[in-house]
Amino acid sequence: MNQAGRRHEKRAGDRAGYRAGGSRAGAVALILAGAMALSACGAGSGSDGTPDLSSGSRKGQSSTGGGQPAPDAVAPETGRSAAPEVDAESGASAAPDVKAPDYLSTFALDVDTASYGYARRTLGDGRLPAAEDVRPEEFVNSFRQGYERPEGNGFSVNVDGARIGSGEGGEGGTGASDWSLLRVGLATKTAPPASERPPAALTFVVDISGSMSETGRLDLVRKSLTILTDELRDDDSLSLVTFSNEAETRLPMTRVKGNRNRIKDVVAEMEPAQSTNVEAGITRGYEESVEGHREGATNRVVLLSDALANTGDTEAEGILRKIDSARREYGITLFGVGVGSDYGDAFMEQLTNKGDGNTTYVGDETQARKVFVDQLPAHLEIRARDAKAQVAFDRKNVQQFRLIGYENRKVADEDFRNDSVDGGEVGPGHTVTALYAVRLREGASGTVAKATVRWLDPKTRKAEEETGTVTTGAVDTTLWGGENDRLQVAAVAAYFADRLRGGDLPGAPGLDELASRASGLAESTEDSAVEKLATAIGQADRLQRGAGADDEPEPSEGEIG
C-alpha cells in the first residue's frame, strides 16, 4: 500500500474510533437530557424581594474538589443583611436554619459580544429583542474601557466607580440616592504584530442549511472567509467543513502558502442545502482539527451559522460531550460567528461557553471585515485559560450588592481556586468588565471591595492571580456628568440591556434619557460605536412606545473584545 493509502486508512480508522466514542457519549447525553438545564440559572429572591444573585455552581470537565474562595469574604449579597440576628440572652442565632450571608461574587470571565450585536440587528429590523437573548455583560464588553494594560502576559485589575444619584441635566432614575456603580475591569496585554503570533490551524465549520440562503447569511460567510484567506499568514493552515443534514469535509487541513486561490474556490462553491445538523458539523470539525493538529500552533474550530439547529442532537451539552476528549486533550477552542435575522443566540452562546471559546455576531460586510481582518487574526492566541474572577465586599461598608449580568457564568465561591472547574478563555488585547450596583452603609469609610482574577497559563497550566482594591473615596464622585466618560458608557450599555429585559436596577434611567446620554458621550469620546449605541437605544424607545423603528436599519456591531 502506498503512503497516501496508508494515511487514508489510518484516518478512516481514527475517525471510526472517534465516532464510536462520540456515539457512546451521545447516548449518555440523551439519557441525561431531561435532567439538564442549559439556559441561564434562575435567580431566587433576597429578603427584601430583590433578585438574589449569589453565585451559582459552574462545573467544568470534572470537579475534583480542593477549591477555595479568595480571602476577605466580607460582605452580603443582594437583599441580605450583614449578619444573622443573635438572641441577646442565649447568644444563639435567632434564625439558625437561614443560610449564612454570602459575601463573595464569583464568575467565569466572558468576552462574548454577540448578544449586543444581535440586539442591534433586531432593533434595526423593527423588533425588540427577546428578553432571554439580552445579556448585559455582552453589551458592556462591546465597548472600549480605557483600562491600563499589564506589561506581562497576565491581567491588570482596575476597580473604580461612582455614585448613581442624579447628575446635571438628568434625573438619574429612581431609587438611586444611596447606590453606587462599581466597575471591575480586567485587561490583557495588547495583541502582538501579526508576524509575532504563533501560526494558526483553523477549521471552519460552515452551516449550509436551507435557512442560510437568506441574504446576509451564507453569502456573508463566503465574503468573510474570502477576506480572511487574504489576511492569514503563509504558515497558517485552514480546513473547511460544511453541514446541512450531514457534514462533509470540503478541504482538509491545508497550508495557506500557495493555496489561497484553491481555498477561495472551495469557499465559492458552497451552496445552501437542507436541514441544520450542528451536531454533525461540530463533530466532523473537531475530527478535522485533531487530524490536522499542529504542535505549537493555535488550533481552533470556527463555527459560522445562524445556530437554528433542527436535526441531530440540538442540545449544546450533548453535542460537546461528543468532542470533549478532543477538546481537552488537544486544547482546541471553539469560536462562534453568528449571522442572520433569525439567530439562535442562546444556543451559540452555550456552545462556545462550554467549548472554551467565545462568540460574536456579524450583520454585513463591514462588520465581517472588522471581525475577520481587524480582530480574529490578532486574537487567535489564548492568553489565559479557565479565567475566573472573585469580588469580596467589605461587610463594614457595604449593605447590599448586585452583579449586573453574568447569570450563566457564575461559579460556586468555593470553586474559585478549583482549577478543574471551567472558567473563561481570554486572548490578547481583550478587556472584561463586570458592573455591580452597590449600596453603601451610612458613614461608610475604607475598603469597598477586593477583586481577584485567577487563570491558568495556556502553556504551563500554572495558576496565577492578580488583585485590585477599591475604597469609598474612589466611588464618591457623581456618575452622570463626571469626568470618567468610559465608565458612563459602560453604565449606559448596562442600563440599556436591563431595560430591554425588563429589569429593575436601582437608578436606571429611562430609555429616552439613556439615548440622550449616549449621544453626549459619543461626542465627548468621538467614538462611532457609542453613537451606534445611542441610535439603538432610540430605536428601542420608539418601539416600546409603539412609534416604530427607523426606516433604514443600522448595521449590527460585530466585536470580539
PDB file of N, CA, C and O in Angstrom, residues 44-53 77-80 179 400-402 504:
ATOM      1  N   GLY A  44     -33.143  33.496  42.647  1.00  0.00           N
ATOM      2  CA  GLY A  44     -34.100  33.433  43.727  1.00  0.00           C
ATOM      3  C   GLY A  44     -34.433  34.824  44.192  1.00  0.00           C
ATOM      4  O   GLY A  44     -34.278  35.789  43.475  1.00  0.00           O
ATOM      5  N   SER A  45     -34.886  34.954  45.434  1.00  0.00           N
ATOM      6  CA  SER A  45     -35.227  36.269  45.968  1.00  0.00           C
ATOM      7  C   SER A  45     -34.546  36.482  47.294  1.00  0.00           C
ATOM      8  O   SER A  45     -34.440  35.576  48.111  1.00  0.00           O
ATOM      9  N   GLY A  46     -34.088  37.697  47.493  1.00  0.00           N
ATOM     10  CA  GLY A  46     -33.499  38.080  48.763  1.00  0.00           C
ATOM     11  C   GLY A  46     -34.583  38.463  49.749  1.00  0.00           C
ATOM     12  O   GLY A  46     -35.773  38.450  49.451  1.00  0.00           O
ATOM     13  N   SER A  47     -34.157  38.862  50.936  1.00  0.00           N
ATOM     14  CA  SER A  47     -35.116  39.142  51.991  1.00  0.00           C
ATOM     15  C   SER A  47     -35.959  40.368  51.710  1.00  0.00           C
ATOM     16  O   SER A  47     -37.023  40.529  52.277  1.00  0.00           O
ATOM     17  N   ASP A  48     -35.490  41.256  50.816  1.00  0.00           N
ATOM     18  CA  ASP A  48     -36.291  42.432  50.512  1.00  0.00           C
ATOM     19  C   ASP A  48     -37.019  42.305  49.189  1.00  0.00           C
ATOM     20  O   ASP A  48     -37.568  43.253  48.670  1.00  0.00           O
ATOM     21  N   GLY A  49     -37.013  41.084  48.632  1.00  0.00           N
ATOM     22  CA  GLY A  49     -37.730  40.837  47.384  1.00  0.00           C
ATOM     23  C   GLY A  49     -36.928  41.119  46.144  1.00  0.00           C
ATOM     24  O   GLY A  49     -37.378  40.828  45.050  1.00  0.00           O
ATOM     25  N   THR A  50     -35.712  41.690  46.273  1.00  0.00           N
ATOM     26  CA  THR A  50     -34.891  41.914  45.090  1.00  0.00           C
ATOM     27  C   THR A  50     -34.222  40.622  44.688  1.00  0.00           C
ATOM     28  O   THR A  50     -34.051  39.709  45.493  1.00  0.00           O
ATOM     29  N   PRO A  51     -33.832  40.495  43.416  1.00  0.00           N
ATOM     30  CA  PRO A  51     -33.212  39.233  42.989  1.00  0.00           C
ATOM     31  C   PRO A  51     -31.975  38.912  43.804  1.00  0.00           C
ATOM     32  O   PRO A  51     -31.153  39.778  44.069  1.00  0.00           O
ATOM     33  N   ASP A  52     -31.848  37.657  44.199  1.00  0.00           N
ATOM     34  CA  ASP A  52     -30.680  37.192  44.927  1.00  0.00           C
ATOM     35  C   ASP A  52     -29.699  36.641  43.905  1.00  0.00           C
ATOM     36  O   ASP A  52     -29.925  35.600  43.322  1.00  0.00           O
ATOM     37  N   LEU A  53     -28.593  37.348  43.695  1.00  0.00           N
ATOM     38  CA  LEU A  53     -27.654  36.952  42.658  1.00  0.00           C
ATOM     39  C   LEU A  53     -26.410  36.325  43.262  1.00  0.00           C
ATOM     40  O   LEU A  53     -25.303  36.540  42.791  1.00  0.00           O
ATOM     41  N   GLU A  77     -24.576  39.528  49.962  1.00  0.00           N
ATOM     42  CA  GLU A  77     -25.121  39.636  48.611  1.00  0.00           C
ATOM     43  C   GLU A  77     -26.407  40.451  48.659  1.00  0.00           C
ATOM     44  O   GLU A  77     -26.865  40.868  49.709  1.00  0.00           O
ATOM     45  N   THR A  78     -27.002  40.640  47.483  1.00  0.00           N
ATOM     46  CA  THR A  78     -28.191  41.464  47.360  1.00  0.00           C
ATOM     47  C   THR A  78     -29.312  41.017  48.286  1.00  0.00           C
ATOM     48  O   THR A  78     -29.636  39.842  48.371  1.00  0.00           O
ATOM     49  N   GLY A  79     -29.905  41.998  48.973  1.00  0.00           N
ATOM     50  CA  GLY A  79     -31.100  41.729  49.748  1.00  0.00           C
ATOM     51  C   GLY A  79     -30.874  41.054  51.075  1.00  0.00           C
ATOM     52  O   GLY A  79     -31.817  40.798  51.799  1.00  0.00           O
ATOM     53  N   ARG A  80     -29.615  40.760  51.418  1.00  0.00           N
ATOM     54  CA  ARG A  80     -29.373  40.056  52.664  1.00  0.00           C
ATOM     55  C   ARG A  80     -28.708  40.980  53.675  1.00  0.00           C
ATOM     56  O   ARG A  80     -27.881  41.801  53.326  1.00  0.00           O
ATOM     57  N   TRP A 179     -27.107  54.424  46.238  1.00  0.00           N
ATOM     58  CA  TRP A 179     -26.445  53.356  45.490  1.00  0.00           C
ATOM     59  C   TRP A 179     -25.270  53.908  44.688  1.00  0.00           C
ATOM     60  O   TRP A 179     -25.286  55.061  44.255  1.00  0.00           O
ATOM     61  N   GLN A 400     -25.579  46.127  50.572  1.00  0.00           N
ATOM     62  CA  GLN A 400     -26.074  45.239  49.523  1.00  0.00           C
ATOM     63  C   GLN A 400     -25.200  45.405  48.282  1.00  0.00           C
ATOM     64  O   GLN A 400     -24.598  46.452  48.072  1.00  0.00           O
ATOM     65  N   PHE A 401     -25.161  44.345  47.460  1.00  0.00           N
ATOM     66  CA  PHE A 401     -24.540  44.480  46.140  1.00  0.00           C
ATOM     67  C   PHE A 401     -25.255  43.572  45.161  1.00  0.00           C
ATOM     68  O   PHE A 401     -25.925  42.615  45.545  1.00  0.00           O
ATOM     69  N   ARG A 402     -25.082  43.899  43.909  1.00  0.00           N
ATOM     70  CA  ARG A 402     -25.809  43.186  42.862  1.00  0.00           C
ATOM     71  C   ARG A 402     -24.982  43.166  41.585  1.00  0.00           C
ATOM     72  O   ARG A 402     -24.649  44.212  41.025  1.00  0.00           O
ATOM     73  N   ASP A 504     -34.865  45.715  36.954  1.00  0.00           N
ATOM     74  CA  ASP A 504     -35.217  46.734  37.940  1.00  0.00           C
ATOM     75  C   ASP A 504     -33.979  47.253  38.656  1.00  0.00           C
ATOM     76  O   ASP A 504     -33.967  47.396  39.876  1.00  0.00           O
TER      77      ASP A 504
END
